[in-house]
Every structure is written in C-alpha cells, then in structure tokens.
Amino acid sequence: MKIFCTGASGYIGGSVAAHLIAAGHQVTGLVRSPEKAEAVPARGVQPVLGTLDDRDILAQAARAADVVVNAASADHRGAVESLLGALAGSGKPFIHTSGSSIVGTRAKGQRSDAIFDEDTPITPSPARAARVALNEFILSHRDKGCRPVIICPSLIYGLGHGAGRDSVQVPLLINLAKKRGNAAHAGPGENIWSNVHIDDLVTLYALAIEKAPAGSFYFAENGESSMREACEAINRMLGFAGPPTAMSVAEAAAEWGEGTAEDTMASNSRVRAKRARDELGWQPRARSLIDEIEHGCYRE
C-alpha cells in the first residue's frame, strides 16, 4: 500500500514508517526541513516537504495515499481537519496518535490507583481537554466515509527504528541523572505510568491499519512502573550508589518545563490495552521498561 505518514523523521512516525517499509509498503513522509528531507530517503521514506500548517500539501498527500498515519502531533487540529477532509468518502484508514496523559492528573509525584481501559469514562485535566475533544472529533468521522482509528500510547521506551532514535521521558531522566550524579524524580516518585516498548507499538499500528474498525480507540501498554522504580533502575545502570533524589515539583519544572513536569513526570497515567489485545490480537513481546534500562539500549 501507499502510506502517508506525518512525523516521518520523528521517534514514533519514523519507527512506524520503518516497520511498514520492512513489510513491503511504500511510505511518503512529511518533513519540516530540507535537512530532514535529505535524511529520510536513506531509510526508504519518500519525503514531502511541509509543515502541519500546510493544508493543501497535507490534503494532496492524503488523497494520493491508501492509508494516512498522523504521528507528528497529538494536538494539531488544523492538520487533522485537512487530512480527514481529504479522506472523507474514500473509505481509507486514518490512524491518529494520541497519548495517555489524557487520563493524567497533576499528582505532584503521588500515586493514584485510578486505572483506565478504553471503556472507562475520562474527565481530562484542563491541560488535556483540547486533546480529548480532538480525539472525539476524529472518531466522529466514522460516519463520513473514512476509517478513523486512534492509538493512544502510554510512556514509550526503547530505541527508535527511524531517524528519530530517542523517546521523551526515559532520556530526560537519564540525562538529568548524568548531570547530577544521581537519578532524580519529581516529588516522592510514587506516581505510576503504564509503558510500552517502541518495538511492540509499531506492530499495533500495522494491526490497526489492517483490521481496526472505523471509530476504534486503543490504549497501548505492556506493564507499568513508578517514576521512582525507573530512577532506581537508572542508578543501577549508571553505577550510582544509593537511592534516587526527590526533587520538588518546582525543581522539576525548572529542569523540564512546567507542562512536562506537571503533566508527565509528576503525574499518573495508568491504562490497560484491553481492546488492542481482544480486538486486534496484539501480543506485545519486548522486554520491560526496567529491563531495557538496566540491560538494553540505554546502556549504550
């Protein structure tokens, strides 16, 4: 198939593109700069130079493709409108990437016992209300002659398959540990995030393209860990003695920015990928987050 992928030079989009190319598909990818346009052909991606604000470019690329994968932004409504508008009436799949912080609350590093699957009602935080509204807008296009599907990953880890090699959270924690000589979490670090290996996530995209019904929403996870547990594994991997340090949320915000500190590093996001397993037969097999930190790609 001919697949158009936004974010083709990024971590998720580049990994999905590489997986689909390996399966024999042709991938055209949106890239923002001439430098990135020169980089992606080596990985088998045909570049389309443009941004998420270039509505005509997006619509033209979507119409030329059999499948559209939106992996550049979970929040850019204009791009979504352009892509879905071009696909209306075509019956083509539109696979959109969201993120499981939609179920998160600003917990300042404290644990939450709230766990969500795809059927659990969500009341998003103010920081994620627009994302949830966009998800609902996308799924409403099930009635407009295309096949919208949302994949909602939890914390992603592992080495990317494309030009973008690094995820967000784990490298942030490792870089801070190297800077301080000790891993550090926001608040007590008891907050828990579900997580998923990039190797397993890309197989979920392929399954969704193949057989997800129109209007489907899938969480992606294969386990969960607290931020403290991740930091303890980082200390062991780096050979730092003693327990990790507890930062104030203000300190964490100074390191990572308020949004990242409050809505990701100090929040809880506990989800279960029930529907992906039951409906699509998704079977994640990659090593756990803690094992990957201690013995996998992060040791390199």
Coordinates of N, CA and C in Angstrom, one line a residue, residues 25 29 42 98 113 140 182 194 215 259:
H25 N 5.5 -2.0 2.3 CA 4.6 -0.9 1.9 C 5.5 0.3 1.4
G29 N 6.6 10.6 3.6 CA 6.6 11.2 4.9 C 6.7 12.7 4.9
A42 N 17.3 7.7 2.9 CA 18.2 6.6 3.2 C 17.5 5.5 4.0
S98 N -2.5 9.7 19.7 CA -2.8 10.5 20.8 C -1.8 10.2 21.9
D113 N -4.5 5.3 42.2 CA -5.0 4.0 42.0 C -6.0 3.9 40.8
S140 N -15.6 10.9 15.3 CA -16.9 11.2 14.7 C -16.9 11.0 13.2
N182 N 23.2 11.4 40.1 CA 22.2 10.6 40.8 C 20.9 10.8 40.1
S194 N 1.9 3.6 32.9 CA 1.9 2.5 32.1 C 3.0 2.8 31.0
G215 N -13.7 4.1 13.9 CA -14.1 4.7 15.1 C -13.5 4.0 16.3
G259 N 4.9 22.2 32.0 CA 4.0 21.2 31.4 C 4.5 19.8 31.5

